[in-house]
Short mmCIF file of C-alpha atoms in Angstrom, two decimals:
data_model
loop_
_atom_site.label_atom_id
_atom_site.label_comp_id
_atom_site.label_asym_id
_atom_site.label_seq_id
_atom_site.Cartn_x
_atom_site.Cartn_y
_atom_site.Cartn_z
CA GLN Q 237 -9.76 10.66 11.24
CA VAL Q 238 -7.20 10.63 8.16
CA GLN Q 239 -8.51 10.83 4.66
CA LEU Q 240 -6.46 8.48 2.33
CA VAL Q 241 -6.43 8.88 -1.65
CA GLU Q 242 -4.85 6.63 -3.98
CA SER Q 243 -3.84 7.28 -7.52
CA GLY Q 244 -1.06 5.55 -10.08
CA GLY Q 245 -3.08 2.29 -11.27
CA GLY Q 246 -3.49 1.00 -14.64
CA LEU Q 247 -2.68 -1.19 -17.16
CA VAL Q 248 1.11 -2.57 -17.53
CA GLN Q 249 2.02 -5.34 -19.10
CA ALA Q 250 3.98 -8.27 -17.30
CA GLY Q 251 7.59 -7.40 -16.32
CA GLY Q 252 6.49 -3.58 -16.26
CA SER Q 253 6.56 -1.37 -13.55
CA LEU Q 254 4.09 0.78 -12.08
CA ARG Q 255 4.57 3.35 -8.80
CA LEU Q 256 1.09 3.69 -6.57
CA SER Q 257 0.86 6.85 -4.11
CA CYS Q 258 -1.31 7.62 -1.14
CA ALA Q 259 -1.94 11.34 -0.55
CA ALA Q 260 -2.86 11.61 3.15
CA SER Q 261 -4.86 14.69 4.71
CA GLY Q 262 -6.85 15.76 8.03
CA ARG Q 263 -4.40 14.47 10.56
CA THR Q 264 -0.23 15.04 10.76
CA PHE Q 265 0.47 12.37 8.53
CA SER Q 266 4.12 11.48 10.07
CA ASN Q 267 2.06 10.31 13.13
CA TYR Q 268 0.82 7.47 10.74
CA HIS Q 269 2.12 4.13 10.03
CA MET Q 270 1.06 3.19 6.65
CA GLY Q 271 0.67 -0.01 4.48
CA TRP Q 272 -0.46 -1.33 1.04
CA PHE Q 273 -3.10 -3.99 0.64
CA ARG Q 274 -4.71 -5.60 -2.40
CA GLN Q 275 -7.61 -7.31 -3.19
CA ALA Q 276 -8.22 -9.74 -6.20
CA PRO Q 277 -11.80 -10.47 -7.57
CA GLY Q 278 -13.29 -13.58 -4.83
CA LYS Q 279 -10.58 -13.47 -3.06
CA GLU Q 280 -9.68 -11.63 0.84
CA ARG Q 281 -7.90 -8.49 0.86
CA GLU Q 282 -4.17 -9.55 1.48
CA PHE Q 283 -1.07 -7.65 2.87
CA VAL Q 284 1.32 -5.90 0.45
CA ALA Q 285 3.68 -3.53 2.30
CA ALA Q 286 4.22 -1.45 5.27
CA ILE Q 287 5.94 1.31 6.59
CA SER Q 288 6.59 2.96 9.93
CA SER Q 289 5.80 6.51 10.67
CA SER Q 290 9.19 7.45 10.72
CA GLY Q 291 9.86 5.61 7.10
CA GLY Q 292 12.92 3.49 9.11
CA VAL Q 293 11.19 -0.14 9.25
CA THR Q 294 9.32 -1.64 6.35
CA TYR Q 295 7.75 -4.72 5.95
CA TYR Q 296 7.00 -7.01 3.34
CA PRO Q 297 5.34 -10.61 2.36
CA ASP Q 298 7.21 -13.20 0.48
CA SER Q 299 5.33 -12.99 -2.46
CA VAL Q 300 6.57 -9.26 -3.12
CA LYS Q 301 9.45 -9.21 -1.36
CA GLY Q 302 12.32 -7.93 -4.27
CA ARG Q 303 9.90 -6.35 -6.50
CA PHE Q 304 8.00 -4.14 -4.40
CA THR Q 305 9.23 -1.15 -2.79
CA ILE Q 306 7.32 0.99 -0.12
CA SER Q 307 8.56 4.60 0.60
CA ARG Q 308 7.02 8.03 2.38
CA ASP Q 309 7.28 11.33 2.27
CA ASN Q 310 6.46 13.38 5.18
CA ALA Q 311 7.03 16.66 3.79
CA LYS Q 312 4.62 15.88 1.45
CA ASN Q 313 1.99 13.65 3.25
CA THR Q 314 2.32 10.87 1.00
CA VAL Q 315 3.24 7.19 0.83
CA TYR Q 316 4.40 5.27 -2.25
CA LEU Q 317 4.51 1.44 -3.39
CA GLN Q 318 6.70 1.16 -6.18
CA MET Q 319 6.19 -2.02 -8.15
CA ASN Q 320 8.27 -3.61 -10.53
CA SER Q 321 8.61 -6.90 -12.41
CA LEU Q 322 4.93 -7.21 -12.23
CA LYS Q 323 3.16 -10.38 -13.06
CA PRO Q 324 -0.64 -11.17 -13.83
CA GLU Q 325 -1.28 -12.69 -10.43
CA ASP Q 326 -0.27 -9.16 -9.21
CA THR Q 327 -3.72 -7.76 -10.66
CA ALA Q 328 -6.07 -6.55 -7.82
CA VAL Q 329 -7.35 -3.36 -6.47
CA TYR Q 330 -4.79 -1.77 -4.14
CA TYR Q 331 -5.44 0.20 -1.24
CA CYS Q 332 -3.98 2.46 1.38
CA ALA Q 333 -4.25 1.89 5.03
CA ALA Q 334 -3.16 3.80 8.14
CA ASN Q 335 -2.64 3.44 11.78
CA THR Q 336 -1.36 5.61 14.60
CA ILE Q 337 -0.53 2.86 16.93
CA VAL Q 338 0.61 -0.22 15.32
CA ILE Q 339 1.98 -0.58 11.85
CA PRO Q 340 -0.61 -2.12 9.39
CA THR Q 341 0.82 -5.62 8.75
CA THR Q 342 -2.92 -7.49 8.77
CA THR Q 343 -6.63 -5.61 7.86
CA ARG Q 344 -7.44 -5.90 11.27
CA ARG Q 345 -4.61 -3.39 11.82
CA ALA Q 346 -5.45 -1.29 9.10
CA LYS Q 347 -7.83 1.45 10.67
CA ASN Q 348 -8.20 3.89 8.26
CA TRP Q 349 -8.53 2.99 4.18
CA GLY Q 350 -8.33 4.58 1.01
CA GLN Q 351 -10.95 3.57 -1.51
CA GLY Q 352 -8.57 1.99 -3.73
CA THR Q 353 -6.94 1.95 -7.15
CA GLN Q 354 -7.10 -0.67 -9.97
CA VAL Q 355 -3.87 -2.34 -11.42
CA THR Q 356 -4.29 -4.76 -13.89
CA VAL Q 357 -0.93 -7.16 -14.91
CA SER Q 358 -1.48 -8.54 -18.63
CA SER Q 359 0.57 -11.74 -19.58
#
């Protein structure tokens, strides 16, 4: 099993930026397709971004397209989520996810999960 550890969350004002990191260990990182999800209080976990194992393909929902960018550094075993123009509705716990077979664009396609990092956007 791959182990995933997120970092980089925090409190930011609306319009600001944050970069989340997810460090992987335990398996060959370059074999894994990676994704980011988020869960706000009282809501279901939702897809935020995903990237193929090579980094050549990315996916975003309309809610974050143009504001968030997913990237990865296979040499550092890390996937990133650059979040710009943050809005209060982006407030949530952000989770990193992995799968070697399919790109995790839904929670059912995510096989491995990190523990999450809190992002709070104040208005």
